[in-house]
Coordinates of C-alpha atoms and ligand atoms in Angstrom, one line a residue:
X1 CA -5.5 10.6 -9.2
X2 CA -2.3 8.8 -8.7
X3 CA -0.9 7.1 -6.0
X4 CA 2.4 8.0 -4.9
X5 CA 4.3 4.7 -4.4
X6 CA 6.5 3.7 -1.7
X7 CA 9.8 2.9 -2.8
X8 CA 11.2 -0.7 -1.8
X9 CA 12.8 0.3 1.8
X10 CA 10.4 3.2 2.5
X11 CA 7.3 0.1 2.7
X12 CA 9.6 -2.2 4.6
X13 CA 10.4 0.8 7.1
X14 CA 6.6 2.2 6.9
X15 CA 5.4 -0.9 8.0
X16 CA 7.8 -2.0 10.3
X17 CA 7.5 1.4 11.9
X18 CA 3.5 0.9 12.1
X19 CA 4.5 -1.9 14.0
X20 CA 7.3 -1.2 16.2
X21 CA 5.4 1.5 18.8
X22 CA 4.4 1.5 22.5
X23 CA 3.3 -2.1 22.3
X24 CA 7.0 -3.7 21.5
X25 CA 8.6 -1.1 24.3
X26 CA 6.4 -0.1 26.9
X27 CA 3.5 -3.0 26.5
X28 CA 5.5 -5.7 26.0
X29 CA 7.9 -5.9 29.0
X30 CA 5.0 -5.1 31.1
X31 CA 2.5 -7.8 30.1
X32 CA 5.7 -9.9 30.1
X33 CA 6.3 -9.1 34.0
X34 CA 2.6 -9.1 35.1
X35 CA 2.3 -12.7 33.3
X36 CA 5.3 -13.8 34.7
X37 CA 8.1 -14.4 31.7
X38 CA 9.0 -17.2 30.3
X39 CA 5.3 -18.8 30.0
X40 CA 3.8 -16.1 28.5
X41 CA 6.6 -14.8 26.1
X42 CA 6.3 -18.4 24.9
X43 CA 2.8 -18.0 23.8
X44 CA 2.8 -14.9 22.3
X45 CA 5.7 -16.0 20.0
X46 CA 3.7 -18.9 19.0
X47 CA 0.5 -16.5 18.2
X48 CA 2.8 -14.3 16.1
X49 CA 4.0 -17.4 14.1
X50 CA 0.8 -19.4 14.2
X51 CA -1.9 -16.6 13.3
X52 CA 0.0 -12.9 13.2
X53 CA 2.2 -14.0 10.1
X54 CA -0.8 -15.4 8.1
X55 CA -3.1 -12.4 9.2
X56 CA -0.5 -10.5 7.9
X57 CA 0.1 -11.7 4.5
X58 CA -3.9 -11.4 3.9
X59 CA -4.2 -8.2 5.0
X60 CA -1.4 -6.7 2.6
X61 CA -2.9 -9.1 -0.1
X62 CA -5.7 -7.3 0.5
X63 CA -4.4 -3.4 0.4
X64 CA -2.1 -5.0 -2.5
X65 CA -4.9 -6.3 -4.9
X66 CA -7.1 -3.3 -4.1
X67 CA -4.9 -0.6 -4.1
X68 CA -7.7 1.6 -2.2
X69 CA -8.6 2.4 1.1
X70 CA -9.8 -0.4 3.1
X71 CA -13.1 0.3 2.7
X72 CA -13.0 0.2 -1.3
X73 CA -10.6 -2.5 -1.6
X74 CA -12.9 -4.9 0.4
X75 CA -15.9 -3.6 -1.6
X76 CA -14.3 -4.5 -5.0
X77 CA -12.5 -7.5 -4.1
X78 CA -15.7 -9.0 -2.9
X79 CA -17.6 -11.0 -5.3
X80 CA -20.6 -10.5 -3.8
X81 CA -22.3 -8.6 -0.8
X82 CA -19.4 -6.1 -1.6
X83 CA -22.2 -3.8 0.8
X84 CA -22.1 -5.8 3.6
X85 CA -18.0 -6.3 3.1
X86 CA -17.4 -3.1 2.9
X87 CA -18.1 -2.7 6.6
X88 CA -14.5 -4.6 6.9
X89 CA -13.0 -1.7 6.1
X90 CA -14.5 0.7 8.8
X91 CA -12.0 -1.2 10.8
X92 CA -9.8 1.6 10.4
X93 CA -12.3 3.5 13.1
X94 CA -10.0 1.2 15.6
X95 CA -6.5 3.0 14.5
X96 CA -8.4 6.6 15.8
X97 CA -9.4 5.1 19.2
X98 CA -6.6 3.7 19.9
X99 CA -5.2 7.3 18.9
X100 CA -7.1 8.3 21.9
X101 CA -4.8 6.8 24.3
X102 CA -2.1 6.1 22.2
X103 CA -1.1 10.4 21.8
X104 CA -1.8 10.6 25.3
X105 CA 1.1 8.3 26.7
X106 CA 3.3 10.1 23.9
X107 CA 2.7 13.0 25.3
X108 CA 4.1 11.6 28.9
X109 CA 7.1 10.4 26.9
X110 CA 7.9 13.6 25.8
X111 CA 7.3 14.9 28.8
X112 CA 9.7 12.7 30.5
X113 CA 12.3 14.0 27.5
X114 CA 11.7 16.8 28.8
X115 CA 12.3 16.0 32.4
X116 CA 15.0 13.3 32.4
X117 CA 18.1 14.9 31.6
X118 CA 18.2 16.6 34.7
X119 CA 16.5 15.3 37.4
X120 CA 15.8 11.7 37.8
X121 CA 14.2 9.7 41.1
X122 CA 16.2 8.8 43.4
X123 CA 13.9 5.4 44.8
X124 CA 11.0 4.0 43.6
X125 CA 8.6 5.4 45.8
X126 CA 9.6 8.7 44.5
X127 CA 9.9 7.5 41.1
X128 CA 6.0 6.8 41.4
X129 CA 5.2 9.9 43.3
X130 CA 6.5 11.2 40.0
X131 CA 4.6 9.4 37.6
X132 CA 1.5 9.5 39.9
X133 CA 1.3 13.2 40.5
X134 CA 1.5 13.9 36.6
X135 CA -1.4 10.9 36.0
X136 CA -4.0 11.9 38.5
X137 CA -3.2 15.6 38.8
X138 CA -1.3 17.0 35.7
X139 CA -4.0 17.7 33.5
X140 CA -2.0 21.0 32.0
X141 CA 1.4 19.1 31.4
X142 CA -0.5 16.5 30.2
X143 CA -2.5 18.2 27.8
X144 CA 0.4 20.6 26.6
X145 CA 2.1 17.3 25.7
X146 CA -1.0 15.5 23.9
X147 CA -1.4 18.8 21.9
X148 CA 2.3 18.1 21.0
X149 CA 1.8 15.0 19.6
X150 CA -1.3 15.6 17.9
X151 CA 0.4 18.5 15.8
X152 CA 3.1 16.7 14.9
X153 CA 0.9 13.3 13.6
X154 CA -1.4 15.8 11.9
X155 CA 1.1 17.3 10.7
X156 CA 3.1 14.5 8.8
X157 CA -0.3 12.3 7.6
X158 CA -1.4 15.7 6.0
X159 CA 2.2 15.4 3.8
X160 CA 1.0 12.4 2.6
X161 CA 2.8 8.5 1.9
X162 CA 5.5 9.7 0.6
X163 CA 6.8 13.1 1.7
X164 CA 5.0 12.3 4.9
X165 CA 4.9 8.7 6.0
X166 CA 7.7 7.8 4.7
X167 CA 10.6 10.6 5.1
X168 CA 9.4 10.3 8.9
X169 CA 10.2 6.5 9.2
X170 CA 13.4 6.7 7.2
X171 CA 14.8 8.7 9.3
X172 CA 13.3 7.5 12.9
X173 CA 13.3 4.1 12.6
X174 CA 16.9 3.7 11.9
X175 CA 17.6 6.0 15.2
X176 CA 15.5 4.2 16.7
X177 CA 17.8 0.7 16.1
X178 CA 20.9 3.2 17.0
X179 CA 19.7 3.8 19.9
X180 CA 18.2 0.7 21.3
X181 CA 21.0 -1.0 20.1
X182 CA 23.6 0.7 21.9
X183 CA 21.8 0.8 24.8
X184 CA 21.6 -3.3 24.6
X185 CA 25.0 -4.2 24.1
X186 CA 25.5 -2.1 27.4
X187 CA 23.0 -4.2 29.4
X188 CA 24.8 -7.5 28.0
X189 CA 28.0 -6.5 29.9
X190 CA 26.0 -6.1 32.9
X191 CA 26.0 -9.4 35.4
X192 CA 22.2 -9.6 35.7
X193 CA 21.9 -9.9 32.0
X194 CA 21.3 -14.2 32.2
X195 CA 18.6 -13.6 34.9
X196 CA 16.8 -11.4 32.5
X197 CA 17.5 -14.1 29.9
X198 CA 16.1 -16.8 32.5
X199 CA 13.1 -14.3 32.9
X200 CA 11.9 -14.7 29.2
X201 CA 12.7 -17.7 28.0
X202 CA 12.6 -20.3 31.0
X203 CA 8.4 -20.7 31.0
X204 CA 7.1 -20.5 34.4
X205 CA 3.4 -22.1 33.5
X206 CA 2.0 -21.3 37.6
X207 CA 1.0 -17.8 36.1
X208 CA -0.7 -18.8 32.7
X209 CA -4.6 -18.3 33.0
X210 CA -7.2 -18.1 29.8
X211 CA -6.8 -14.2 31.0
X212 CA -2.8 -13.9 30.6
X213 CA -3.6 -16.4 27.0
X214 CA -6.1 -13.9 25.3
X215 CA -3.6 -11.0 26.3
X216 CA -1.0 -12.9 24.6
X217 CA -2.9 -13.7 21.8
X218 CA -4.6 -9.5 21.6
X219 CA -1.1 -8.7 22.3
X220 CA -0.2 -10.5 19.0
X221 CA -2.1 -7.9 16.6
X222 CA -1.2 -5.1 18.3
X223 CA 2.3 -5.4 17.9
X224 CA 1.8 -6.2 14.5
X225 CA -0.8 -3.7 13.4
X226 CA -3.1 -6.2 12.3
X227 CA -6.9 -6.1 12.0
X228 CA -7.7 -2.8 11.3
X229 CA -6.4 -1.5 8.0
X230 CA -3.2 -0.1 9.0
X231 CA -0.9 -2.1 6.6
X232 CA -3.6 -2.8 4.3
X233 CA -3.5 0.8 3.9
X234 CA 0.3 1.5 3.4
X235 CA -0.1 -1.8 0.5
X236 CA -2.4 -0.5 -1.4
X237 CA 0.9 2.1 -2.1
X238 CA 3.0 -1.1 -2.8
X239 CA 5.2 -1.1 -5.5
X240 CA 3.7 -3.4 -7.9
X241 CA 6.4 -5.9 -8.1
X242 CA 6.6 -6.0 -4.5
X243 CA 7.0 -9.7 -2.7
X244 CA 4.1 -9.6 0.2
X245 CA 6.0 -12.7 2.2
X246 CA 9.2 -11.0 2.2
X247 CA 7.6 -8.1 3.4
X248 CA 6.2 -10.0 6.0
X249 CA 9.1 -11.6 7.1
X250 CA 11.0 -8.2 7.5
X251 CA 8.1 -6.8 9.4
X252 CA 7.9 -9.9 11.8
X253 CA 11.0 -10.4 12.1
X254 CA 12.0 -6.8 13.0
X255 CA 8.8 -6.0 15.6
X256 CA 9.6 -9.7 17.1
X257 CA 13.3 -8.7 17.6
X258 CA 13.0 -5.5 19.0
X259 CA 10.4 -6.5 21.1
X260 CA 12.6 -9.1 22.4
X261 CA 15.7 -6.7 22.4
X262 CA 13.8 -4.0 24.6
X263 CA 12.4 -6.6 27.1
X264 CA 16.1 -8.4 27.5
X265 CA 17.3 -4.3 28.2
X266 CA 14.9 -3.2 30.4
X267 CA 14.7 -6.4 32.7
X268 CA 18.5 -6.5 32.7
X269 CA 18.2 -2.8 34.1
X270 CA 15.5 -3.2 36.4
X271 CA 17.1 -6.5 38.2
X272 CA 20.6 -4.8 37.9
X273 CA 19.3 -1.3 39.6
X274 CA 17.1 -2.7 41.8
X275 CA 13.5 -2.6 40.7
X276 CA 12.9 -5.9 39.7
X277 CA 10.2 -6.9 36.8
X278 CA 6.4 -6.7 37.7
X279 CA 4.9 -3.4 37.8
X280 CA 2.4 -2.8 35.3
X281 CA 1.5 -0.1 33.2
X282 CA 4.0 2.5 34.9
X283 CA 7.0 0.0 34.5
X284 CA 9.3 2.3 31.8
X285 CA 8.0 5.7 34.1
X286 CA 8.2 4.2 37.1
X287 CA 10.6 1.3 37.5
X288 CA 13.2 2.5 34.7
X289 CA 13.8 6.2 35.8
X290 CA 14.8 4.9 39.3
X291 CA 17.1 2.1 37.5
X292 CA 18.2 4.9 35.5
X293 CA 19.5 7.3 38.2
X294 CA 21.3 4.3 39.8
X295 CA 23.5 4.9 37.4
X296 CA 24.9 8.3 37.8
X297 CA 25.3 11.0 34.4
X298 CA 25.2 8.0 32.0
X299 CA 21.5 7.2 33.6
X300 CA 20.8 10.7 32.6
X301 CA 21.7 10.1 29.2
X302 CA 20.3 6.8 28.8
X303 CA 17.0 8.0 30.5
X304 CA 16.7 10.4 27.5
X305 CA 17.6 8.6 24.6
X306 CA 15.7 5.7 25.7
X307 CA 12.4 8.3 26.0
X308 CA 13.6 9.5 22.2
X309 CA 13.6 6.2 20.9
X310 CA 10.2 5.1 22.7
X311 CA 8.7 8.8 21.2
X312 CA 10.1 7.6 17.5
X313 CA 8.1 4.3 18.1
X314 CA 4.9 5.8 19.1
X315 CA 5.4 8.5 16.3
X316 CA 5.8 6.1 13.5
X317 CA 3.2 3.5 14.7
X318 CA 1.0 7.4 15.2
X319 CA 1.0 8.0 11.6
X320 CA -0.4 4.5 10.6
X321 CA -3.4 4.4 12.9
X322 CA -4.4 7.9 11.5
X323 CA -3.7 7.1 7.9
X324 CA -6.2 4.5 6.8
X325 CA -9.4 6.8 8.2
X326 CA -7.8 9.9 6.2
X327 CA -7.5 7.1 2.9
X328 CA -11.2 6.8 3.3
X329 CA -12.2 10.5 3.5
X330 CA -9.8 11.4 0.5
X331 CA -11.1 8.2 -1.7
X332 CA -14.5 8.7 -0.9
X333 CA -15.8 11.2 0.6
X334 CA -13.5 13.8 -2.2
X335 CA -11.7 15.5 0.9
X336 CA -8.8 17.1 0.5
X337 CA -5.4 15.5 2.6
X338 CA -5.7 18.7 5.1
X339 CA -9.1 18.4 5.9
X340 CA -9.3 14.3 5.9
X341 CA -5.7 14.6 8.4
X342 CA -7.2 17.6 10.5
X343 CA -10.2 16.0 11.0
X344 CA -8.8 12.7 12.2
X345 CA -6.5 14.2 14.2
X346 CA -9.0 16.5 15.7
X347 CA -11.4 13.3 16.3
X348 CA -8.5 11.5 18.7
X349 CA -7.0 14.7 20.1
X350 CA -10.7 15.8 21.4
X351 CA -11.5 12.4 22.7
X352 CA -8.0 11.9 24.3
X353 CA -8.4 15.1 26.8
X354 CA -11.6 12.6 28.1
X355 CA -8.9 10.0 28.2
X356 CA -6.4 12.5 29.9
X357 CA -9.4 13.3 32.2
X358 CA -10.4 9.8 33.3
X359 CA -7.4 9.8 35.1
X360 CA -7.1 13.1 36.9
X361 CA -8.9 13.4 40.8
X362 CA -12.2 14.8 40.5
X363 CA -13.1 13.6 37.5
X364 CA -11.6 10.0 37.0
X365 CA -14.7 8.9 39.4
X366 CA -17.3 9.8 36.8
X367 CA -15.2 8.2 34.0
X368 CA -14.6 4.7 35.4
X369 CA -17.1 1.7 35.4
X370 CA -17.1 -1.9 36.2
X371 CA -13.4 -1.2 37.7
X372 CA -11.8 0.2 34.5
X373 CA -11.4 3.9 33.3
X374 CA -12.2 5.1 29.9
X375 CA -8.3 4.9 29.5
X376 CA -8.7 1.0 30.3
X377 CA -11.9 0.8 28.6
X378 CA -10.4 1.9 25.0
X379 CA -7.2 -0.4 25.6
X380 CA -9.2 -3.2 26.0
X381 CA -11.7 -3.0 23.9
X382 CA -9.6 -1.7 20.7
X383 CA -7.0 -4.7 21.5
X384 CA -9.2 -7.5 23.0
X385 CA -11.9 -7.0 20.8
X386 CA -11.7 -4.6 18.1
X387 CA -8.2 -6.5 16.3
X388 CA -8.7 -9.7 16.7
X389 CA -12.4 -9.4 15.1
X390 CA -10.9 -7.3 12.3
X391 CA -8.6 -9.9 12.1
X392 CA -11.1 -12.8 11.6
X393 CA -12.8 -10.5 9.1
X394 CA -9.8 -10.3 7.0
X395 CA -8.8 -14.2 7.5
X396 CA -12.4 -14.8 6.2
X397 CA -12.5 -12.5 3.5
X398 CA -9.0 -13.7 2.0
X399 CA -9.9 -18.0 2.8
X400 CA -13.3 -18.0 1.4
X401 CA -14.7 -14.7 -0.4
X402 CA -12.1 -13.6 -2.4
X403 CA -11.8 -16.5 -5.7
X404 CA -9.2 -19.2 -4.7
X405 CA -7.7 -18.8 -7.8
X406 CA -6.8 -15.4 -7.7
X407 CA -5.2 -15.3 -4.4
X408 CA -3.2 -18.5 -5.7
X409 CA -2.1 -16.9 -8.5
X410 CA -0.6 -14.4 -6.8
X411 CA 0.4 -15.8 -3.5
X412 CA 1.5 -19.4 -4.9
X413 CA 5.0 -18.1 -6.7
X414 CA 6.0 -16.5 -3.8
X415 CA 4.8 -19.1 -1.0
X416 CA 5.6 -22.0 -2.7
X417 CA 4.7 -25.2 -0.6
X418 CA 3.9 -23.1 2.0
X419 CA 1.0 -22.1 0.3
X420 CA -1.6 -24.6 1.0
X421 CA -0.5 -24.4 5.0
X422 CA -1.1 -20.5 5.2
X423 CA -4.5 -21.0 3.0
X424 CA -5.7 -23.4 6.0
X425 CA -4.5 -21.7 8.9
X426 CA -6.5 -18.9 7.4
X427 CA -9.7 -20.8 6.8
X428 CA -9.6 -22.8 10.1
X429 CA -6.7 -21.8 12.5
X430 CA -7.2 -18.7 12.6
X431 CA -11.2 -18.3 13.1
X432 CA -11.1 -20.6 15.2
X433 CA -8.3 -19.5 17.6
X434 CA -10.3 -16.0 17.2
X435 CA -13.4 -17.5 18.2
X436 CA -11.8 -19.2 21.0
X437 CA -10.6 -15.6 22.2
X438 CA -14.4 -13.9 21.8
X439 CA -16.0 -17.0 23.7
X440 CA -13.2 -16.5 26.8
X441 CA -14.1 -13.1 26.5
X442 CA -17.6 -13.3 26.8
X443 CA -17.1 -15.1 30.2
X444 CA -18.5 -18.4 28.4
X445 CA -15.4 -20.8 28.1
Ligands
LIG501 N1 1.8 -1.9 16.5 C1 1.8 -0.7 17.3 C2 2.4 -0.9 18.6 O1 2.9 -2.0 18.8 C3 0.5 -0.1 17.4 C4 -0.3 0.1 16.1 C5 0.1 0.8 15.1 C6 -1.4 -0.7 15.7 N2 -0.8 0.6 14.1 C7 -1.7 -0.3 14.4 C8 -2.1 -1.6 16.4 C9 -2.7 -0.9 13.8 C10 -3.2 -2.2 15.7 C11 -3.5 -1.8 14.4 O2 2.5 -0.1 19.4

């Protein structure tokens, strides 16, 4: 059968829409502000240069030299114990758990769409009301607005790479830059625009723990979609003169920005409206909608483009986590794209009403252990654990299983010098920051 190709733009867009989601615009400010700034943005930057871009560049070798789904490009490319390797690509089971929770905050975006045009809160204790009332009792809103999602991801996998995956993201992911942008350069004319500089860039170390450095460092690959298959997925549909590092470049260099760009807005709004930075998880539903009606009618609109543009992140980063699993049941397993999308989709829409559930009274009580819900649970796990282990795989799989010479022949001409630096960071830097993360995790260092 043959592959439909992405064209040049649609792979750079594709993957830089994978990568642009919920983590850059409602994660990242929000780690940022528990973590204190400047310290911790710091760190994370570093990661993404240190170990991100080199975990990038093998895992689209990987997708690029295989040209399967995960599981048969590690399976081929491996010399030897191609069964064992295989397993690598199961990584993709990751994209549909984090799918679990991932649909479910979509769907309160949407709902907030839906919401924010005409009635905003008018304080932050009501702003939380708000956002509480829908998280511990809404289970029908909730679940209207998961179903939402679901449909529309299920919907645009089953089209397929190209009349799918990448129509979407040529048309979102531009918006999406419209919108945020616009947004920005209104927050620049604002006065409280330096403070929210000063937040995150001037490091403030009093707050850095092993706990805030492993969230950095999880943080890392979620933002860039690494470690589970997701952009070894959308290479293997490379063109075949593509260059991987400028690729890469694009792809860090856009999620970095935007990342940057969305935390520099939102802290600007929060200081300028009142709010101020830390406030977890409900930050863009809690915090932001009461900034937002500090501002009068142009809050309104704001409130709602800003909700649009967070939806087109979460939609394009959607179809990537679904894609790779889907790739497997169509290579393998002889599936047709409907049944291999439908399936997937019904696998994280059915486990997401759980998710939906382990935060509604009555039933979050028999869903939470050790402190966490399942809602924490999945988080954690699929970004703590899950990524940075699927990570380590692929570091391992490109430094020392796949022949030297192959990967240099392909990777030299377009690294250059730089070659020989991103070979060793992926034979030693990187397995051995990931091991540092596992150990930290385990409670041992
Ligand atoms: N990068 C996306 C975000 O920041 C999430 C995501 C999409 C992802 N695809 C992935 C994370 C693959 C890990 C692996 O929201």
């Amino acid at each position: 059968m043959k592959i439909a190709r992405f064209s040049r733009l649609g792979f750079i867009l594709a993957a830089a829409g994978s990568a642009v989601g919920l983590g850059n615009i409602w994660k990242f400010p929000y780690i940022t502000g528990i973590y204190g700034g400047g310290a911790f943005v710091l760190i994370y930057l570093f990661t993404v240069l240190l170990i991100g871009f080199s975990v990038m560049i093998a895992e689209m070798l990987i997708g690029y030299m295989g040209r399967k789904d995960g599981v048969t490009s590690f399976e081929e490319l491996a010399p030897k114990h191609s069964g064992m390797w295989k397993f690598g690509g199961f990584q993709g089971l990751a994209g549909l758990f984090i799918m679990t929770f991932y649909s479910v905050v979509i769907g309160w975006i949407f709902h907030y769409i839906a919401t924010s045009i005409f009635y905003l809160p008018s304080s932050a204790k009501e702003a939380e009301n708000v956002f509480t009332t829908m998280l511990h009792t809404g289970f029908t809103t909730q679940l209207f607005y998961h179903t939402v999602a679901f449909v529309w991801i299920t919907y645009v996998v089953n089209k397929g790479i190209k009349g799918g995956i990448e129509k979407m993201n040529m048309i979102l992911m531009p918006s999406l830059v419209i919108i945020l942008s616009a947004m920005f350069v209104y927050a620049t004319t604002l006065d409280t625009f330096s403070k929210a500089v000063d937040f995150m860039f001037l490091p403030d170390w009093s707050k850095i723990n092993s706990e805030a450095f492993v969230t950095a460092v999880g943080h890392a690959f979620f933002t860039l979609s690494l470690g589970m298959g997701a952009i070894m997925t959308y290479s293997a549909s490379l063109p075949k003169d593509a260059n991987i590092v400028k690729n890469t470049l694009w792809v860090v260099f856009l999620d970095t920005t935007i990342a940057i760009v969305a935390g520099l807005m939102l802290f600007t709004f929060l200081y300028q409206y009142g709010a101020g930075p830390a406030k977890g998880p409900g930050l863009v539903f809690i915090s932001l909608p009461a900034a937002f009606y500090e501002m009068g009618v142009l809050g309104n609109i704001f409130a709602v483009l800003f909700f649009i543009a967070l939806a087109f992140a979460g939609l394009t980063s959607s179809v990537s986590l679904v894609e790779p699993m889907v790739q497997y049941f169509i290579d393998r397993s002889g599936w047709s794209r409907l049944k291999a999308s439908v399936s997937m989709g019904l696998f994280f829409y059915l486990i997401g009403i759980i998710v939906i559930l382990s935060n509604i009274d009555g039933y979050k009580e028999f869903l939470t252990w050790g402190g966490k819900n399942l809602f924490d649970w999945i988080d954690f796990t699929t970004a703590a654990i899950m990524l940075p282990f699927g990570g380590l795989i692929m570091a391992i799989f490109v430094g020392f299983v796949i022949d030297k010479k192959k990967v240099e022949s392909i990777m030299r001409p377009q690294l250059k010098f730089a070659f020989d630096i991103w070979y060793f960071s992926l034979r030693y830097i990187v397995p051995v920051s990931m091991f540092v993360v596992m150990l930290n995790l385990m409670g041992i260092i």
